[in-house]
mmCIF file of C-alpha atoms and ligand atoms in Angstrom:
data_model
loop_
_atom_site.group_PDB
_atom_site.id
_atom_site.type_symbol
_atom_site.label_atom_id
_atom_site.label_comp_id
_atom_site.label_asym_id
_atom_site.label_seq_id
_atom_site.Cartn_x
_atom_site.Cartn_y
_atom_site.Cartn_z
ATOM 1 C CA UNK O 488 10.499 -25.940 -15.778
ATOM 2 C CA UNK O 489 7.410 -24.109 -14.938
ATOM 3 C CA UNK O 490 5.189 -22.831 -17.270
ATOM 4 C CA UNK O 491 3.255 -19.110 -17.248
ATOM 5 C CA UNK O 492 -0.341 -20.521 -16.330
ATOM 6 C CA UNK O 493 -3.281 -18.739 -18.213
ATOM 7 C CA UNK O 494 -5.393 -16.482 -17.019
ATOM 8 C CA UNK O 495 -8.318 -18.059 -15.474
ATOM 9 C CA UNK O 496 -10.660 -15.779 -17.763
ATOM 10 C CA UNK O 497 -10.121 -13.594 -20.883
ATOM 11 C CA UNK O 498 -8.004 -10.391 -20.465
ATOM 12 C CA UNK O 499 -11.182 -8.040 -20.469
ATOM 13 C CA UNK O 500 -13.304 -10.164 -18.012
ATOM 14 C CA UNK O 501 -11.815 -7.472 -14.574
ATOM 15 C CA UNK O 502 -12.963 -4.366 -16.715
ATOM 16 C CA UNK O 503 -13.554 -1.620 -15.569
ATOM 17 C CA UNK O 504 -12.114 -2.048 -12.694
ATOM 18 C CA UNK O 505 -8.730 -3.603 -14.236
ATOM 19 C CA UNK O 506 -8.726 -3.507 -18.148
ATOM 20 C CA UNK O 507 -7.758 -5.336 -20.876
ATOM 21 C CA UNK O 508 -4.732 -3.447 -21.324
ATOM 22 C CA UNK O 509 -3.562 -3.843 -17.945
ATOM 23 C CA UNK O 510 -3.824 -8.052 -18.015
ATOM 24 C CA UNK O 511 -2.063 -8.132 -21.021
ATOM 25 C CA UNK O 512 0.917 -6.460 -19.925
ATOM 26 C CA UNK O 513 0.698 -7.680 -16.421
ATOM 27 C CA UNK O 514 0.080 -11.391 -16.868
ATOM 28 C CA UNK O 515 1.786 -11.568 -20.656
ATOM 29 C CA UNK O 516 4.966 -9.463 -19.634
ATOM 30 C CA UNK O 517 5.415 -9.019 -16.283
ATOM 31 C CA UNK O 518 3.927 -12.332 -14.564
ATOM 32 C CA UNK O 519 5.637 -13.890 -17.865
ATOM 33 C CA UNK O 520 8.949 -12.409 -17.187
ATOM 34 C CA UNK O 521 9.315 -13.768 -13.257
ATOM 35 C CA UNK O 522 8.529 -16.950 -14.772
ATOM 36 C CA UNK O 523 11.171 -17.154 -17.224
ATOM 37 C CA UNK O 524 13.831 -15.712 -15.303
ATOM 38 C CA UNK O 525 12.477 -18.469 -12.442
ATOM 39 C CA UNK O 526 13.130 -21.226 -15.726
ATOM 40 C CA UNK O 527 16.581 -20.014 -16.041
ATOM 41 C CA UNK O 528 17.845 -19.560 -12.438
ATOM 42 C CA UNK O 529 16.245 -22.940 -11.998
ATOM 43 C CA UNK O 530 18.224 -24.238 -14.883
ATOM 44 C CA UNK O 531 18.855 -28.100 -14.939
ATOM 45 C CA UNK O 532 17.909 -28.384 -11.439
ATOM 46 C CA UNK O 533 15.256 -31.586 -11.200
ATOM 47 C CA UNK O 534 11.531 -30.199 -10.892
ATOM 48 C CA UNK O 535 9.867 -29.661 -7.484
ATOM 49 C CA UNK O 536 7.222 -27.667 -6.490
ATOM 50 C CA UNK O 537 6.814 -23.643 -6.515
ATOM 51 C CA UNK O 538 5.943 -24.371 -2.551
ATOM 52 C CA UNK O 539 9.522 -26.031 -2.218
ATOM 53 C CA UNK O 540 11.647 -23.375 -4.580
ATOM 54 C CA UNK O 541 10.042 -20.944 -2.606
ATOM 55 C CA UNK O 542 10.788 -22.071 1.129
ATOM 56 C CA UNK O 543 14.169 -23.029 -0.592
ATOM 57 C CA UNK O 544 15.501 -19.905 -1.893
ATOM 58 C CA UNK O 545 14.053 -18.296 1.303
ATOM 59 C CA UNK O 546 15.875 -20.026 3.773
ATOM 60 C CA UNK O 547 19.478 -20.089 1.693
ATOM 61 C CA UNK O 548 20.570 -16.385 2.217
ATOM 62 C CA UNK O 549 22.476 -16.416 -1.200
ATOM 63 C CA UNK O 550 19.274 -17.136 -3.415
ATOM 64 C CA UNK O 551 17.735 -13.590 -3.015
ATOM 65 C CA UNK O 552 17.076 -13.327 -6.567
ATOM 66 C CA UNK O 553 15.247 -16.893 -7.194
ATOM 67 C CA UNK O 554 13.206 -16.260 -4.122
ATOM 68 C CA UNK O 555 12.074 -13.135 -6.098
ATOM 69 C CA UNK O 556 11.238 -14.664 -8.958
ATOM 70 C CA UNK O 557 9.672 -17.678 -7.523
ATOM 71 C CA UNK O 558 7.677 -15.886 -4.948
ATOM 72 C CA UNK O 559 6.269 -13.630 -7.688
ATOM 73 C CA UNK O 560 5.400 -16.576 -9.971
ATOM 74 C CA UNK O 561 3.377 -18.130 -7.123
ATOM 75 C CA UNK O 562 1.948 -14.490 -5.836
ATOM 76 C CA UNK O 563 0.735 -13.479 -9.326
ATOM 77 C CA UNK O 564 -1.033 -17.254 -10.250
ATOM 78 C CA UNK O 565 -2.279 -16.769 -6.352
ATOM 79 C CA UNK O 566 -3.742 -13.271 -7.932
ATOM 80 C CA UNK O 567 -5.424 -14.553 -11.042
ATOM 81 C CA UNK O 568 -7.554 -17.172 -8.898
ATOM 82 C CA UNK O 569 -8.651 -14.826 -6.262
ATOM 83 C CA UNK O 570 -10.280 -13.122 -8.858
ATOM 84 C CA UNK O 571 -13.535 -13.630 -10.393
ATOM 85 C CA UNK O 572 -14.704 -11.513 -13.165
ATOM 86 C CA UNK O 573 -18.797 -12.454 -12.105
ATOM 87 C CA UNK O 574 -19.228 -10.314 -8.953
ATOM 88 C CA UNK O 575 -19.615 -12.624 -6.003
ATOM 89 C CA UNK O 576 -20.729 -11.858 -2.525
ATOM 90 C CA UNK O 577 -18.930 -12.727 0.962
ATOM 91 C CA UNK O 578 -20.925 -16.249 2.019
ATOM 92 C CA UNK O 579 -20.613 -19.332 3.490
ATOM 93 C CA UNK O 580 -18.563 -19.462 6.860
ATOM 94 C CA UNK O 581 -17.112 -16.446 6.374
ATOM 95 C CA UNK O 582 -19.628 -14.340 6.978
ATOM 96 C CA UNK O 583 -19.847 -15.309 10.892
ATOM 97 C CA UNK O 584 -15.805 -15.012 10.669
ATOM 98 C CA UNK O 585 -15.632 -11.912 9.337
ATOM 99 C CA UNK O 586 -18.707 -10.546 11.553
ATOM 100 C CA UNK O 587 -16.705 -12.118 14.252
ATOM 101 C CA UNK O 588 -12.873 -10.676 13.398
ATOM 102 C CA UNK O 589 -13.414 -7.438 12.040
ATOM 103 C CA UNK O 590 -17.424 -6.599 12.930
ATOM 104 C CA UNK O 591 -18.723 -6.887 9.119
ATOM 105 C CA UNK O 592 -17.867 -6.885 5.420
ATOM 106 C CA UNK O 593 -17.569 -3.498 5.614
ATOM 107 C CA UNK O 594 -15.302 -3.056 8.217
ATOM 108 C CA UNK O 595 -13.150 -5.836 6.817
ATOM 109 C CA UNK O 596 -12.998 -3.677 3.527
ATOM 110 C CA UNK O 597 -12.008 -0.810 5.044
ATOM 111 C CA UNK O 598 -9.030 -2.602 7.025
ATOM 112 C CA UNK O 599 -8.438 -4.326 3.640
ATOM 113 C CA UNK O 600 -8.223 -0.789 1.639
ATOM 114 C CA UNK O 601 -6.234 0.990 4.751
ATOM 115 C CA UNK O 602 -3.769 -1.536 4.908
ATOM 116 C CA UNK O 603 -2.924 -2.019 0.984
ATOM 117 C CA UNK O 604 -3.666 2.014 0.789
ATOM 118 C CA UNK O 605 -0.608 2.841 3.410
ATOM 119 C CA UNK O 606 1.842 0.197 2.301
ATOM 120 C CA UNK O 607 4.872 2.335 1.335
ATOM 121 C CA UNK O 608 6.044 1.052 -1.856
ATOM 122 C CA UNK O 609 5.545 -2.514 -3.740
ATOM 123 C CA UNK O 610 3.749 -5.501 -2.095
ATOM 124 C CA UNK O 611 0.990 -7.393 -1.822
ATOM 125 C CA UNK O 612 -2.240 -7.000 0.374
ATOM 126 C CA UNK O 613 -3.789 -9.659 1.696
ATOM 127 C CA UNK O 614 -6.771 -11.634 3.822
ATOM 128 C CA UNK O 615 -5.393 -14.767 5.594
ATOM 129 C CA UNK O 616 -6.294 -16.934 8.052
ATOM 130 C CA UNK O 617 -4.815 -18.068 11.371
ATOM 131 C CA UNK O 618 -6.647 -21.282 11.592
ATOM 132 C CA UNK O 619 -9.786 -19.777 12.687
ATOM 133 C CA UNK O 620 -8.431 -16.099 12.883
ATOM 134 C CA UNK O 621 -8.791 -13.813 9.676
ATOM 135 C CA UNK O 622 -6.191 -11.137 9.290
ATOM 136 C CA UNK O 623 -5.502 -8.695 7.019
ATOM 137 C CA UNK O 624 -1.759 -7.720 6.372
ATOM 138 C CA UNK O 625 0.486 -6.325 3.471
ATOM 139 C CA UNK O 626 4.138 -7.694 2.660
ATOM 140 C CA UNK O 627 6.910 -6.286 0.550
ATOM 141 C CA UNK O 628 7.984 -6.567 -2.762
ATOM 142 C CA UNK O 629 8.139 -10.207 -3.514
ATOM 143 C CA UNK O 630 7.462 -11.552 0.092
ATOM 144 C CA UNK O 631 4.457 -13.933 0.370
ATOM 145 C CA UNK O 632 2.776 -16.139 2.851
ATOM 146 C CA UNK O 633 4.139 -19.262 2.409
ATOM 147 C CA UNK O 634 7.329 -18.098 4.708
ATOM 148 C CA UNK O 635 4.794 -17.482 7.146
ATOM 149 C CA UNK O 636 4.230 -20.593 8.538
ATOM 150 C CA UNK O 637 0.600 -20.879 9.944
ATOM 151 C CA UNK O 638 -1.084 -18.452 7.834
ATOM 152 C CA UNK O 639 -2.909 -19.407 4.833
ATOM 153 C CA UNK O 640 -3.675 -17.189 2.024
ATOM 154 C CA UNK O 641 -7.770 -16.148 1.238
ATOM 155 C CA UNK O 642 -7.004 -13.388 -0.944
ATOM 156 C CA UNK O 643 -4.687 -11.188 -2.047
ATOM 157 C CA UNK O 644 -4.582 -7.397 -4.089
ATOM 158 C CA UNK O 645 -1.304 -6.606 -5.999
ATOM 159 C CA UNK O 646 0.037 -3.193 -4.824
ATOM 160 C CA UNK O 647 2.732 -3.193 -7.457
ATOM 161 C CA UNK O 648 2.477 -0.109 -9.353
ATOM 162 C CA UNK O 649 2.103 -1.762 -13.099
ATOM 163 C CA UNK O 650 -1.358 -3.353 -11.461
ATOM 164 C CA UNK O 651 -3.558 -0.377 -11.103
ATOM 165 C CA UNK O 652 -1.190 2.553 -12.530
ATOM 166 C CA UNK O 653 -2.636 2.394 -16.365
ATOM 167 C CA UNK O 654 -6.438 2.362 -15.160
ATOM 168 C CA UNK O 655 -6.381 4.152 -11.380
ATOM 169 C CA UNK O 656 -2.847 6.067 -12.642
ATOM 170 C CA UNK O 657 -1.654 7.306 -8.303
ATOM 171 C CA UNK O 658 -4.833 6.711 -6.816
ATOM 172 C CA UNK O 659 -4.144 3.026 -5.319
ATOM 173 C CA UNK O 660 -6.913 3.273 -2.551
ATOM 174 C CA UNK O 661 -9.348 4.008 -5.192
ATOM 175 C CA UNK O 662 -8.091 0.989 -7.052
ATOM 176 C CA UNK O 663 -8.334 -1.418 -3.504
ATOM 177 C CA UNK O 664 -11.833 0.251 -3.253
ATOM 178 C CA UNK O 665 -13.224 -0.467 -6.982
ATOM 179 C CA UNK O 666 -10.891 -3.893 -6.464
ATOM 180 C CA UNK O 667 -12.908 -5.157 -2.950
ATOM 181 C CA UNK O 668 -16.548 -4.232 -4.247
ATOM 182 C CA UNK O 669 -16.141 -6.168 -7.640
ATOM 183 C CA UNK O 670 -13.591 -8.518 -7.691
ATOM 184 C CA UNK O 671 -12.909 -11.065 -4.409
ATOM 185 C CA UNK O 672 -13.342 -14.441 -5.602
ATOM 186 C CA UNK O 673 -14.978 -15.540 -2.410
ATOM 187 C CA UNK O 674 -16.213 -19.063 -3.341
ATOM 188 C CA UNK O 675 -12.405 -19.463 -3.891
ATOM 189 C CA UNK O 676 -11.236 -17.611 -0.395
ATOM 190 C CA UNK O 677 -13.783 -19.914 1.120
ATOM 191 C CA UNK O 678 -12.066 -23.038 -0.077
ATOM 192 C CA UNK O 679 -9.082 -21.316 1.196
ATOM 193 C CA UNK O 680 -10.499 -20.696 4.744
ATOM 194 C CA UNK O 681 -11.958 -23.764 5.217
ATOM 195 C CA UNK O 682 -8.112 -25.397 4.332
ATOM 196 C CA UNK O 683 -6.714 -23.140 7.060
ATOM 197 C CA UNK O 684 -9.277 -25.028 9.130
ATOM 198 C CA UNK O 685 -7.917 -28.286 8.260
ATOM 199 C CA UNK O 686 -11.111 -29.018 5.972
ATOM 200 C CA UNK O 687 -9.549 -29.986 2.910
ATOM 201 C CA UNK O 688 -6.109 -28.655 0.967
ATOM 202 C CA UNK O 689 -5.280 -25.234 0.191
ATOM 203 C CA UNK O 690 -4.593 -24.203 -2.992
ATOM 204 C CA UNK O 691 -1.428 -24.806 -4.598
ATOM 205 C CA UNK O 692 0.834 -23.731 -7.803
ATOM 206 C CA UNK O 693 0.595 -25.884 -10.708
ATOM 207 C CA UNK O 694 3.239 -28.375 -10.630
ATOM 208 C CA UNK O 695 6.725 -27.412 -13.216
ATOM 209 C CA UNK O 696 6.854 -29.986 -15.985
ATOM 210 C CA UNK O 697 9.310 -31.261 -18.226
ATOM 211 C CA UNK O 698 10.742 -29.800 -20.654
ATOM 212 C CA UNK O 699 9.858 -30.879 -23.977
ATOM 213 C CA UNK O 700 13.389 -32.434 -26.074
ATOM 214 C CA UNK O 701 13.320 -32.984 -29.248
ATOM 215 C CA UNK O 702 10.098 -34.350 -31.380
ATOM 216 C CA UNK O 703 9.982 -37.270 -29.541
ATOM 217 C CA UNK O 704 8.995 -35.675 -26.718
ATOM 218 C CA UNK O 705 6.590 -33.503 -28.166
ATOM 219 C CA UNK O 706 4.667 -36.199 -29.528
ATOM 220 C CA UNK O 707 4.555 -37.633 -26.760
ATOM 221 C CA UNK O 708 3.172 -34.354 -24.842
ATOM 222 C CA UNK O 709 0.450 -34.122 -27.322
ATOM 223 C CA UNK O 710 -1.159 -37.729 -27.081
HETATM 224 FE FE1 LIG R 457 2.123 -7.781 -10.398
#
């Protein structure tokens, strides 16, 4: 089974741009809720990875609804850690990459806010790379990147409504504005980039575990 991962930071650390109110209801019900209905499609079934249920469900045309569920587990961890609540600034390798791809960190914001601003209806925006190539795109509903063979994820924005709809109510390109000048993990989209460069691993879902039977078990998870 997998479990709901904590946030990487307390509920209130993304305020103002995403308050307290918000991450409780989006990572403690809704990010909570894909992962137990992920549990219970799963059922018995031995654990493997959220990589592996994903590419799965996607390729057998009858699992629609785990592919949903999984694919929204894995988007909304992806979320949390692309995040940073201490306001970091584009560095590193990117810099030239970005200069290079979209002619600045300014331009790349404004394809970043475009993009996730015009995306009829729920989805995700995101950066990626194309081994050296950055590119921003947006996918549907639960859709991620990992179907995408050849892209890697740097960051990503949730469109969904219940992300921005409390704090930013309709205004969702104010929301990817506020959301690009304050909270990018970069040092973490860096580790990402340099992955899709074949420099090390990208980042990946923590693995499912076992689930816990009986209090022999539990002792034993506790030691
Ligand atoms: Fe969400």
């Amino acid at each position: 089974m997998f479990e709901l991962p904590p946030l990487p930071y307390d509920h209130a650390a993304l305020e103002p741009v995403i308050s307290r109110a918000t991450m409780h209801l989006h990572h403690d019900k809704h990010h909570k809720k894909y992962v137990e209905t992920l549990n219970k499609l799963l059922g018995d079934a031995a654990p493997r990875s959220l990589e592996d249920v994903v590419l799965e469900a996607f390729a057998d045309d009858g699992s629609r609804k785990l592919f949903n569920n999984a694919a929204q587990a894995w988007n909304h961890t992806f979320f949390w850690n692309a995040m940073s609540p201490r306001r970091q600034t584009l560095d590193g390798s990117l810099v030239q990459a970005v200069a290079r791809d979209f002619g600045g960190a300014e331009a790349l914001k404004a394809a970043f806010v475009k993009e996730g601003a015009a995306h009829f209806g729920s989805g995700w925006v995101w950066l990626a790379a194309e081994g050296e190539a950055l590119k921003v795109l947006s996918t549907h509903d639960a859709e991620d990147l990992l179907i995408h063979r050849g892209l890697t994820p740097l960051l990503v924005c949730d469109l969904w409504e219940h992300a921005y709809y409390l704090d930013h109510k309709n205004d969702r390109e104010g929301f990817l504005n506020a959301w690009f000048d304050g909270l990018p993990n970069w040092s973490f989209a860096e580790s990402q980039y340099a992955a899709a460069r074949g420099e090390g691993k990208a980042w990946t879902h923590p693995a499912p575990v076992e689930p816990a039977r009986g209090t022999a078990a539990l002792g034993e998870r506790s030691n």
